[in-house]
Amino acid sequence: MTDPSPTDPALPGGGFGRQRQGAVYRDGVSGRTPAVPTAYPALRERAERMLSRKAYAYAAGSAGMESTDAANRAAFDRWRIVPRMLRDVSARDTSVELLGRRLESPLLLAPIGVLELAHTGADVAVARAAAAEGVPYILSTQASRPMEEVAAATGAAPRWFQLYWSRSEELVGSFLARAEAAGCEALVVTLDTTLLGWRARDLDLGSLPFSRGQGIAQYTSDPVFRRLAAERAAQPKTGPAPRVTPAAIGSLVSIARRHPGPTLRNLVSPLPRAAVETFLDLFSRQDLTWGDLARLRARTKLPIVLKGLQHPDDARRALDAGMDGVIVSNHGGRQVDGATGSLDALPGIVDAVGGRVPVLFDSGVRGGADVVKALALGARAVCVGRPYFYGLALAGEQGVREVIRNLRAELDLTMALAGCASLADLTPELLVRA
């Protein structure tokens, strides 16, 4: 399905939402329906049927009893929109300025690792979709394609780079240099994943994609990492030899297929397995402190946005450290079970920041009305994750494009029906506690 341009005279007026509706209904006359469901529950359910058990567990799972994931949704449900009548909303503006760039909508695609679990196009397909729809894409450190390849697919469209701070400072420096060279416009430092949370769905399946060579393309394409992996491969092997089982052989083949170079050569080379082992050793640091941000600030010219904040005092410390933005996020509930809902944390952080840097929001966003609520509570923009992963699983690049369009359309229509003509009209007065 191809949506017409906003100036297509064949469509009714009334903004992006009305145009999106018109395109869907017009296709319906010919018997064509959207590539992906337009509401999140059906989108998730259809993706579950499409994905493997391990892929769905990785995408849908959260920490422990998954109470934080539930808290994210409960936080949205505690707020209700109060529509106002007889306001001229015939012309609506959903654009926003963010880190010096004017964007058509307040949406960004959050970084998601191991996108090859959803679709062979992985990060490249997402990048093309984001570029086509004018939405910034935050490239993941745990990508299935190197950032240079993803940047080429993005073209001139905006892209940011998410950094997991590795135990190798040399590798961190290499990632920063590559991100700058690849045209990334900001650096997003994820703070809440110094360790992987207790993700029961993955644990019950014994499934860690990285141990099969998935989601480590940023590393295996990096010259510093490749040197470190080669040094490891040259060392004498110690410890017990792995058991030879069908599953172990399958994992070896998976690693060989994903490592750069011919698969047959990789099967007999020690380098692919050494790369996986090196990654698992270096993934992330647990001894970082606020003082380390000064070193990072000195190593890059890019704006730095801290992702994972939940407490106002941490937002104040981010300002003291000279950071350029913050993202209120609990990693979609994937790290700490029993934590507060991300939307509950948003107002306090907005107050602490006081407009000095943009506050972005992440975790639990499922539809356009959620975006309205987050913006009304003070977020400058909103990051979307699981919905586009499921769209990718169902229809590749086209699926991601439709998820973006549907979110933009519902945002636009919700604004209009609530009596809001621009994002500036989305204020706390629009909401009441349920």
Tab-separated table of N, CA and C in Angstrom, residues 82-237:
chain	number	residue	atom	x	y	z
A	82	VAL	N	-9.027	14.732	27.779
A	82	VAL	CA	-10.289	15.470	27.863
A	82	VAL	C	-10.425	16.326	26.606
A	83	PRO	N	-11.177	15.877	25.606
A	83	PRO	CA	-11.316	16.650	24.366
A	83	PRO	C	-12.019	17.993	24.609
A	84	ARG	N	-11.587	19.014	23.890
A	84	ARG	CA	-12.227	20.330	23.911
A	84	ARG	C	-12.844	20.600	22.552
A	85	MET	N	-14.009	21.275	22.567
A	85	MET	CA	-14.806	21.447	21.363
A	85	MET	C	-14.673	22.853	20.765
A	86	LEU	N	-15.117	22.934	19.512
A	86	LEU	CA	-15.237	24.193	18.773
A	86	LEU	C	-13.927	24.979	18.748
A	87	ARG	N	-12.876	24.249	18.479
A	87	ARG	CA	-11.576	24.876	18.247
A	87	ARG	C	-11.173	24.587	16.815
A	88	ASP	N	-10.616	25.559	16.156
A	88	ASP	CA	-10.237	25.385	14.753
A	88	ASP	C	-9.007	24.482	14.671
A	89	VAL	N	-9.230	23.266	14.212
A	89	VAL	CA	-8.131	22.303	14.064
A	89	VAL	C	-8.002	21.867	12.602
A	90	SER	N	-8.476	22.723	11.701
A	90	SER	CA	-8.453	22.364	10.279
A	90	SER	C	-7.042	22.261	9.732
A	91	ALA	N	-6.109	22.989	10.321
A	91	ALA	CA	-4.700	22.893	9.930
A	91	ALA	C	-3.901	22.511	11.166
A	92	ARG	N	-3.267	21.349	11.100
A	92	ARG	CA	-2.529	20.856	12.274
A	92	ARG	C	-1.041	20.729	11.964
A	93	ASP	N	-0.259	21.001	12.965
A	93	ASP	CA	1.199	20.953	12.827
A	93	ASP	C	1.749	19.992	13.871
A	94	THR	N	2.276	18.869	13.417
A	94	THR	CA	2.867	17.893	14.340
A	94	THR	C	4.387	17.937	14.305
A	95	SER	N	4.964	18.956	13.707
A	95	SER	CA	6.418	19.029	13.597
A	95	SER	C	7.031	19.471	14.914
A	96	VAL	N	8.316	19.155	15.061
A	96	VAL	CA	9.032	19.495	16.279
A	96	VAL	C	10.496	19.735	15.942
A	97	GLU	N	11.131	20.629	16.680
A	97	GLU	CA	12.570	20.848	16.528
A	97	GLU	C	13.294	20.036	17.594
A	98	LEU	N	14.281	19.267	17.150
A	98	LEU	CA	15.004	18.392	18.068
A	98	LEU	C	16.481	18.398	17.714
A	99	LEU	N	17.302	18.861	18.629
A	99	LEU	CA	18.754	18.932	18.451
A	99	LEU	C	19.130	19.603	17.138
A	100	GLY	N	18.442	20.706	16.855
A	100	GLY	CA	18.797	21.519	15.696
A	100	GLY	C	18.180	21.100	14.383
A	101	ARG	N	17.359	20.065	14.368
A	101	ARG	CA	16.725	19.617	13.133
A	101	ARG	C	15.206	19.678	13.300
A	102	ARG	N	14.534	20.189	12.273
A	102	ARG	CA	13.076	20.216	12.279
A	102	ARG	C	12.543	18.909	11.722
A	103	LEU	N	11.703	18.232	12.495
A	103	LEU	CA	11.164	16.934	12.115
A	103	LEU	C	9.668	17.051	11.849
A	104	GLU	N	9.171	16.227	10.936
A	104	GLU	CA	7.764	16.270	10.572
A	104	GLU	C	6.864	15.777	11.689
A	105	SER	N	7.387	14.929	12.540
A	105	SER	CA	6.584	14.392	13.634
A	105	SER	C	7.488	14.187	14.845
A	106	PRO	N	6.905	14.021	16.025
A	106	PRO	CA	7.711	13.834	17.238
A	106	PRO	C	8.051	12.371	17.501
A	107	LEU	N	8.227	11.583	16.457
A	107	LEU	CA	8.499	10.158	16.595
A	107	LEU	C	9.933	9.833	16.218
A	108	LEU	N	10.538	8.923	16.960
A	108	LEU	CA	11.821	8.326	16.606
A	108	LEU	C	11.677	6.814	16.746
A	109	LEU	N	12.488	6.082	15.988
A	109	LEU	CA	12.543	4.638	16.146
A	109	LEU	C	13.636	4.309	17.138
A	110	ALA	N	13.243	3.691	18.250
A	110	ALA	CA	14.184	3.352	19.312
A	110	ALA	C	15.157	2.284	18.835
A	111	PRO	N	16.332	2.224	19.462
A	111	PRO	CA	17.291	1.175	19.084
A	111	PRO	C	16.805	-0.191	19.556
A	112	ILE	N	16.762	-1.147	18.642
A	112	ILE	CA	16.427	-2.535	18.974
A	112	ILE	C	17.514	-3.421	18.385
A	113	GLY	N	18.057	-4.284	19.203
A	113	GLY	CA	19.103	-5.177	18.736
A	113	GLY	C	18.553	-6.426	18.066
A	114	VAL	N	19.419	-7.109	17.349
A	114	VAL	CA	19.145	-8.421	16.757
A	114	VAL	C	17.889	-8.398	15.885
A	115	LEU	N	17.777	-7.398	15.018
A	115	LEU	CA	16.598	-7.296	14.163
A	115	LEU	C	16.509	-8.419	13.142
A	116	GLU	N	17.596	-9.155	12.940
A	116	GLU	CA	17.532	-10.301	12.035
A	116	GLU	C	16.579	-11.367	12.562
A	117	LEU	N	16.252	-11.324	13.854
A	117	LEU	CA	15.263	-12.238	14.392
A	117	LEU	C	13.890	-12.006	13.778
A	118	ALA	N	13.650	-10.766	13.359
A	118	ALA	CA	12.351	-10.421	12.782
A	118	ALA	C	12.322	-10.592	11.275
A	119	HIS	N	13.426	-10.232	10.589
A	119	HIS	CA	13.408	-10.202	9.125
A	119	HIS	C	14.837	-10.172	8.617
A	120	THR	N	15.064	-10.789	7.476
A	120	THR	CA	16.419	-10.805	6.923
A	120	THR	C	16.923	-9.416	6.567
A	121	GLY	N	16.019	-8.500	6.257
A	121	GLY	CA	16.442	-7.129	5.954
A	121	GLY	C	16.972	-6.395	7.166
A	122	ALA	N	16.537	-6.805	8.346
A	122	ALA	CA	17.042	-6.305	9.628
A	122	ALA	C	17.147	-4.778	9.656
A	123	ASP	N	18.277	-4.265	10.127
A	123	ASP	CA	18.463	-2.831	10.337
A	123	ASP	C	18.370	-2.038	9.046
A	124	VAL	N	18.785	-2.633	7.939
A	124	VAL	CA	18.734	-1.926	6.654
A	124	VAL	C	17.291	-1.666	6.250
A	125	ALA	N	16.418	-2.648	6.421
A	125	ALA	CA	15.012	-2.464	6.090
A	125	ALA	C	14.388	-1.385	6.966
A	126	VAL	N	14.726	-1.382	8.255
A	126	VAL	CA	14.198	-0.369	9.163
A	126	VAL	C	14.708	1.017	8.776
A	127	ALA	N	15.980	1.100	8.413
A	127	ALA	CA	16.559	2.385	8.031
A	127	ALA	C	15.874	2.951	6.793
A	128	ARG	N	15.617	2.106	5.831
A	128	ARG	CA	14.935	2.575	4.615
A	128	ARG	C	13.530	3.057	4.927
A	129	ALA	N	12.843	2.321	5.778
A	129	ALA	CA	11.492	2.722	6.148
A	129	ALA	C	11.498	4.048	6.895
A	130	ALA	N	12.403	4.189	7.850
A	130	ALA	CA	12.483	5.422	8.622
A	130	ALA	C	12.811	6.609	7.725
A	131	ALA	N	13.754	6.416	6.809
A	131	ALA	CA	14.129	7.499	5.901
A	131	ALA	C	12.961	7.892	5.012
A	132	ALA	N	12.237	6.905	4.511
A	132	ALA	CA	11.115	7.195	3.621
A	132	ALA	C	10.004	7.941	4.344
A	133	GLU	N	9.861	7.691	5.637
A	133	GLU	CA	8.785	8.324	6.402
A	133	GLU	C	9.254	9.549	7.183
A	134	GLY	N	10.534	9.909	7.054
A	134	GLY	CA	11.034	11.117	7.700
A	134	GLY	C	11.165	11.027	9.205
A	135	VAL	N	11.430	9.824	9.710
A	135	VAL	CA	11.536	9.606	11.152
A	135	VAL	C	12.976	9.233	11.495
A	136	PRO	N	13.595	9.878	12.469
A	136	PRO	CA	14.965	9.501	12.853
A	136	PRO	C	15.024	8.071	13.368
A	137	TYR	N	16.090	7.389	13.011
A	137	TYR	CA	16.318	6.010	13.434
A	137	TYR	C	17.543	5.994	14.331
A	138	ILE	N	17.395	5.430	15.524
A	138	ILE	CA	18.524	5.307	16.446
A	138	ILE	C	19.154	3.936	16.233
A	139	LEU	N	20.327	3.914	15.608
A	139	LEU	CA	21.009	2.663	15.292
A	139	LEU	C	21.488	1.993	16.578
A	140	SER	N	21.295	0.683	16.658
A	140	SER	CA	21.665	-0.055	17.858
A	140	SER	C	23.117	-0.523	17.808
A	141	THR	N	23.755	-0.525	18.976
A	141	THR	CA	25.065	-1.167	19.077
A	141	THR	C	24.948	-2.654	18.764
A	142	GLN	N	23.810	-3.258	19.122
A	142	GLN	CA	23.608	-4.694	18.923
A	142	GLN	C	22.926	-4.982	17.588
A	143	ALA	N	23.359	-4.283	16.555
A	143	ALA	CA	22.725	-4.390	15.245
A	143	ALA	C	23.098	-5.687	14.540
A	144	SER	N	22.285	-6.032	13.582
A	144	SER	CA	22.552	-7.177	12.717
A	144	SER	C	23.265	-6.776	11.429
A	145	ARG	N	23.435	-5.482	11.214
A	145	ARG	CA	24.167	-4.967	10.055
A	145	ARG	C	25.096	-3.851	10.526
A	146	PRO	N	26.265	-3.704	9.933
A	146	PRO	CA	27.187	-2.638	10.339
A	146	PRO	C	26.572	-1.258	10.125
A	147	MET	N	26.968	-0.316	10.961
A	147	MET	CA	26.397	1.019	10.874
A	147	MET	C	26.646	1.676	9.526
A	148	GLU	N	27.755	1.369	8.891
A	148	GLU	CA	28.039	1.973	7.580
A	148	GLU	C	27.027	1.526	6.534
A	149	GLU	N	26.647	0.258	6.588
A	149	GLU	CA	25.653	-0.263	5.658
A	149	GLU	C	24.274	0.354	5.929
A	150	VAL	N	23.955	0.513	7.192
A	150	VAL	CA	22.677	1.107	7.567
A	150	VAL	C	22.648	2.584	7.183
A	151	ALA	N	23.752	3.288	7.386
A	151	ALA	CA	23.824	4.703	7.019
A	151	ALA	C	23.636	4.886	5.522
A	152	ALA	N	24.214	3.992	4.726
A	152	ALA	CA	24.047	4.082	3.274
A	152	ALA	C	22.581	3.927	2.887
A	153	ALA	N	21.862	3.071	3.601
A	153	ALA	CA	20.442	2.874	3.315
A	153	ALA	C	19.608	4.062	3.776
A	154	THR	N	20.091	4.785	4.771
A	154	THR	CA	19.355	5.923	5.318
A	154	THR	C	19.500	7.161	4.446
A	155	GLY	N	20.625	7.292	3.736
A	155	GLY	CA	20.854	8.453	2.894
A	155	GLY	C	21.015	9.706	3.724
A	156	ALA	N	20.300	10.764	3.337
A	156	ALA	CA	20.414	12.042	4.036
A	156	ALA	C	19.465	12.157	5.215
A	157	ALA	N	18.670	11.132	5.471
A	157	ALA	CA	17.704	11.180	6.564
A	157	ALA	C	18.426	11.148	7.914
A	158	PRO	N	17.799	11.672	8.951
A	158	PRO	CA	18.469	11.735	10.265
A	158	PRO	C	18.633	10.368	10.904
A	159	ARG	N	19.769	10.174	11.540
A	159	ARG	CA	20.049	8.939	12.265
A	159	ARG	C	20.924	9.266	13.476
A	160	TRP	N	20.690	8.545	14.553
A	160	TRP	CA	21.489	8.662	15.763
A	160	TRP	C	22.148	7.306	16.002
A	161	PHE	N	23.088	7.269	16.935
A	161	PHE	CA	23.741	6.001	17.277
A	161	PHE	C	23.639	5.763	18.769
A	162	GLN	N	23.178	4.576	19.127
A	162	GLN	CA	23.083	4.177	20.527
A	162	GLN	C	24.344	3.432	20.929
A	163	LEU	N	24.913	3.813	22.065
A	163	LEU	CA	26.160	3.213	22.540
A	163	LEU	C	25.939	2.424	23.813
A	164	TYR	N	26.320	1.145	23.788
A	164	TYR	CA	26.556	0.395	25.012
A	164	TYR	C	28.041	0.556	25.320
A	165	TRP	N	28.337	1.063	26.486
A	165	TRP	CA	29.712	1.411	26.845
A	165	TRP	C	30.492	0.134	27.151
A	166	SER	N	31.337	-0.260	26.225
A	166	SER	CA	32.088	-1.509	26.331
A	166	SER	C	33.178	-1.421	27.398
A	167	ARG	N	33.648	-2.583	27.827
A	167	ARG	CA	34.784	-2.638	28.750
A	167	ARG	C	36.082	-2.227	28.068
A	168	SER	N	36.103	-2.205	26.758
A	168	SER	CA	37.292	-1.766	26.016
A	168	SER	C	37.119	-0.307	25.625
A	169	GLU	N	37.902	0.576	26.233
A	169	GLU	CA	37.829	1.991	25.890
A	169	GLU	C	38.272	2.227	24.446
A	170	GLU	N	39.193	1.423	23.972
A	170	GLU	CA	39.629	1.553	22.583
A	170	GLU	C	38.478	1.236	21.638
A	171	LEU	N	37.691	0.235	21.975
A	171	LEU	CA	36.539	-0.115	21.146
A	171	LEU	C	35.487	0.987	21.194
A	172	VAL	N	35.257	1.566	22.351
A	172	VAL	CA	34.324	2.688	22.456
A	172	VAL	C	34.759	3.822	21.537
A	173	GLY	N	36.038	4.140	21.560
A	173	GLY	CA	36.548	5.192	20.683
A	173	GLY	C	36.350	4.874	19.220
A	174	SER	N	36.532	3.618	18.854
A	174	SER	CA	36.330	3.223	17.463
A	174	SER	C	34.869	3.357	17.053
A	175	PHE	N	33.958	2.942	17.931
A	175	PHE	CA	32.528	3.087	17.647
A	175	PHE	C	32.163	4.563	17.458
A	176	LEU	N	32.694	5.422	18.325
A	176	LEU	CA	32.390	6.849	18.217
A	176	LEU	C	32.881	7.411	16.890
A	177	ALA	N	34.089	7.070	16.515
A	177	ALA	CA	34.642	7.575	15.255
A	177	ALA	C	33.821	7.080	14.072
A	178	ARG	N	33.426	5.825	14.101
A	178	ARG	CA	32.621	5.277	13.009
A	178	ARG	C	31.252	5.952	12.954
A	179	ALA	N	30.639	6.192	14.107
A	179	ALA	CA	29.323	6.830	14.127
A	179	ALA	C	29.391	8.236	13.547
A	180	GLU	N	30.438	8.963	13.899
A	180	GLU	CA	30.591	10.304	13.341
A	180	GLU	C	30.798	10.240	11.837
A	181	ALA	N	31.652	9.328	11.382
A	181	ALA	CA	31.919	9.191	9.951
A	181	ALA	C	30.684	8.733	9.184
A	182	ALA	N	29.794	7.974	9.865
A	182	ALA	CA	28.578	7.472	9.222
A	182	ALA	C	27.449	8.503	9.213
A	183	GLY	N	27.715	9.698	9.688
A	183	GLY	CA	26.723	10.766	9.629
A	183	GLY	C	25.682	10.730	10.725
A	184	CYS	N	25.957	10.041	11.811
A	184	CYS	CA	25.017	10.047	12.932
A	184	CYS	C	25.013	11.434	13.571
A	185	GLU	N	23.837	11.907	13.926
A	185	GLU	CA	23.686	13.277	14.390
A	185	GLU	C	23.644	13.406	15.906
A	186	ALA	N	23.587	12.299	16.615
A	186	ALA	CA	23.592	12.335	18.076
A	186	ALA	C	24.035	10.979	18.587
A	187	LEU	N	24.496	10.981	19.820
A	187	LEU	CA	24.923	9.758	20.489
A	187	LEU	C	23.967	9.495	21.651
A	188	VAL	N	23.373	8.318	21.669
A	188	VAL	CA	22.463	7.915	22.740
A	188	VAL	C	23.182	6.879	23.598
A	189	VAL	N	23.492	7.237	24.833
A	189	VAL	CA	24.201	6.335	25.728
A	189	VAL	C	23.184	5.637	26.627
A	190	THR	N	23.039	4.337	26.454
A	190	THR	CA	22.097	3.571	27.263
A	190	THR	C	22.733	3.219	28.604
A	191	LEU	N	22.125	3.688	29.680
A	191	LEU	CA	22.707	3.561	31.015
A	191	LEU	C	22.177	2.374	31.806
A	192	ASP	N	21.047	1.810	31.378
A	192	ASP	CA	20.365	0.838	32.238
A	192	ASP	C	20.695	-0.615	31.907
A	193	THR	N	21.729	-0.833	31.095
A	193	THR	CA	22.027	-2.198	30.671
A	193	THR	C	23.496	-2.523	30.899
A	194	THR	N	23.990	-2.206	32.080
A	194	THR	CA	25.351	-2.635	32.431
A	194	THR	C	25.407	-4.155	32.596
A	195	LEU	N	24.252	-4.754	32.823
A	195	LEU	CA	24.065	-6.204	32.832
A	195	LEU	C	22.739	-6.493	32.156
A	196	LEU	N	22.570	-7.703	31.643
A	196	LEU	CA	21.261	-8.090	31.147
A	196	LEU	C	20.350	-8.400	32.320
A	197	GLY	N	19.105	-7.920	32.253
A	197	GLY	CA	18.142	-8.242	33.282
A	197	GLY	C	17.770	-9.725	33.270
A	198	TRP	N	17.034	-10.145	34.308
A	198	TRP	CA	16.604	-11.544	34.448
A	198	TRP	C	15.396	-11.764	33.535
A	199	ARG	N	15.695	-12.119	32.285
A	199	ARG	CA	14.648	-12.239	31.261
A	199	ARG	C	14.206	-13.694	31.159
A	200	ALA	N	13.122	-13.984	31.858
A	200	ALA	CA	12.722	-15.372	32.061
A	200	ALA	C	12.377	-16.090	30.755
A	201	ARG	N	11.751	-15.397	29.835
A	201	ARG	CA	11.382	-16.070	28.582
A	201	ARG	C	12.620	-16.576	27.852
A	202	ASP	N	13.635	-15.745	27.768
A	202	ASP	CA	14.879	-16.161	27.105
A	202	ASP	C	15.571	-17.262	27.903
A	203	LEU	N	15.588	-17.121	29.226
A	203	LEU	CA	16.261	-18.109	30.062
A	203	LEU	C	15.596	-19.477	29.945
A	204	ASP	N	14.277	-19.507	29.908
A	204	ASP	CA	13.575	-20.787	29.827
A	204	ASP	C	13.836	-21.503	28.505
A	205	LEU	N	14.167	-20.740	27.472
A	205	LEU	CA	14.506	-21.330	26.179
A	205	LEU	C	16.009	-21.500	26.011
A	206	GLY	N	16.793	-21.068	27.016
A	206	GLY	CA	18.252	-21.119	26.890
A	206	GLY	C	18.747	-20.307	25.712
A	207	SER	N	18.091	-19.184	25.451
A	207	SER	CA	18.318	-18.449	24.205
A	207	SER	C	18.966	-17.096	24.461
A	208	LEU	N	20.198	-16.949	24.020
A	208	LEU	CA	20.890	-15.664	23.988
A	208	LEU	C	21.386	-15.474	22.566
A	209	PRO	N	20.732	-14.639	21.767
A	209	PRO	CA	21.097	-14.534	20.351
A	209	PRO	C	22.571	-14.250	20.103
A	210	PHE	N	23.194	-13.449	20.986
A	210	PHE	CA	24.591	-13.070	20.782
A	210	PHE	C	25.512	-14.284	20.805
A	211	SER	N	25.146	-15.300	21.584
A	211	SER	CA	25.990	-16.490	21.664
A	211	SER	C	25.941	-17.319	20.386
A	212	ARG	N	25.009	-17.006	19.505
A	212	ARG	CA	24.914	-17.655	18.201
A	212	ARG	C	25.427	-16.736	17.089
A	213	GLY	N	26.080	-15.652	17.482
A	213	GLY	CA	26.636	-14.731	16.493
A	213	GLY	C	25.646	-13.738	15.944
A	214	GLN	N	24.460	-13.666	16.526
A	214	GLN	CA	23.446	-12.733	16.059
A	214	GLN	C	23.560	-11.414	16.813
A	215	GLY	N	23.308	-10.313	16.107
A	215	GLY	CA	23.281	-9.010	16.754
A	215	GLY	C	24.634	-8.454	17.149
A	216	ILE	N	25.711	-8.923	16.527
A	216	ILE	CA	27.040	-8.393	16.879
A	216	ILE	C	27.770	-7.855	15.644
A	217	ALA	N	27.010	-7.424	14.652
A	217	ALA	CA	27.632	-6.948	13.409
A	217	ALA	C	28.444	-5.671	13.607
A	218	GLN	N	28.044	-4.816	14.569
A	218	GLN	CA	28.851	-3.619	14.814
A	218	GLN	C	30.242	-4.000	15.288
A	219	TYR	N	30.336	-5.114	15.982
A	219	TYR	CA	31.604	-5.563	16.542
A	219	TYR	C	32.460	-6.261	15.477
A	220	THR	N	31.879	-7.225	14.791
A	220	THR	CA	32.670	-7.990	13.823
A	220	THR	C	33.066	-7.154	12.616
A	221	SER	N	32.470	-5.981	12.448
A	221	SER	CA	32.882	-5.066	11.377
A	221	SER	C	33.852	-4.011	11.865
A	222	ASP	N	34.215	-4.061	13.143
A	222	ASP	CA	35.063	-3.020	13.724
A	222	ASP	C	36.525	-3.465	13.752
A	223	PRO	N	37.457	-2.622	13.290
A	223	PRO	CA	38.868	-3.036	13.253
A	223	PRO	C	39.457	-3.303	14.633
A	224	VAL	N	39.074	-2.527	15.619
A	224	VAL	CA	39.595	-2.758	16.969
A	224	VAL	C	39.081	-4.088	17.507
A	225	PHE	N	37.803	-4.331	17.365
A	225	PHE	CA	37.244	-5.584	17.860
A	225	PHE	C	37.835	-6.782	17.133
A	226	ARG	N	38.010	-6.680	15.838
A	226	ARG	CA	38.557	-7.801	15.078
A	226	ARG	C	39.972	-8.131	15.546
A	227	ARG	N	40.735	-7.108	15.894
A	227	ARG	CA	42.078	-7.360	16.420
A	227	ARG	C	42.004	-8.066	17.774
A	228	LEU	N	41.096	-7.608	18.630
A	228	LEU	CA	40.946	-8.232	19.943
A	228	LEU	C	40.498	-9.689	19.808
A	229	ALA	N	39.580	-9.949	18.875
A	229	ALA	CA	39.113	-11.321	18.669
A	229	ALA	C	40.231	-12.203	18.120
A	230	ALA	N	41.050	-11.643	17.213
A	230	ALA	CA	42.167	-12.419	16.662
A	230	ALA	C	43.182	-12.757	17.745
A	231	GLU	N	43.433	-11.818	18.649
A	231	GLU	CA	44.344	-12.081	19.753
A	231	GLU	C	43.795	-13.196	20.639
A	232	ARG	N	42.510	-13.207	20.846
A	232	ARG	CA	41.914	-14.262	21.658
A	232	ARG	C	42.011	-15.608	20.945
A	233	ALA	N	41.757	-15.607	19.635
A	233	ALA	CA	41.800	-16.858	18.874
A	233	ALA	C	43.194	-17.472	18.884
A	234	ALA	N	44.219	-16.633	19.014
A	234	ALA	CA	45.601	-17.133	18.997
A	234	ALA	C	46.030	-17.728	20.331
A	235	GLN	N	45.239	-17.530	21.369
A	235	GLN	CA	45.605	-18.045	22.688
A	235	GLN	C	45.259	-19.527	22.788
A	236	PRO	N	46.029	-20.277	23.575
A	236	PRO	CA	45.699	-21.696	23.781
A	236	PRO	C	44.331	-21.850	24.429
A	237	LYS	N	43.599	-22.864	24.000
A	237	LYS	CA	42.274	-23.109	24.558
A	237	LYS	C	42.399	-23.719	25.953
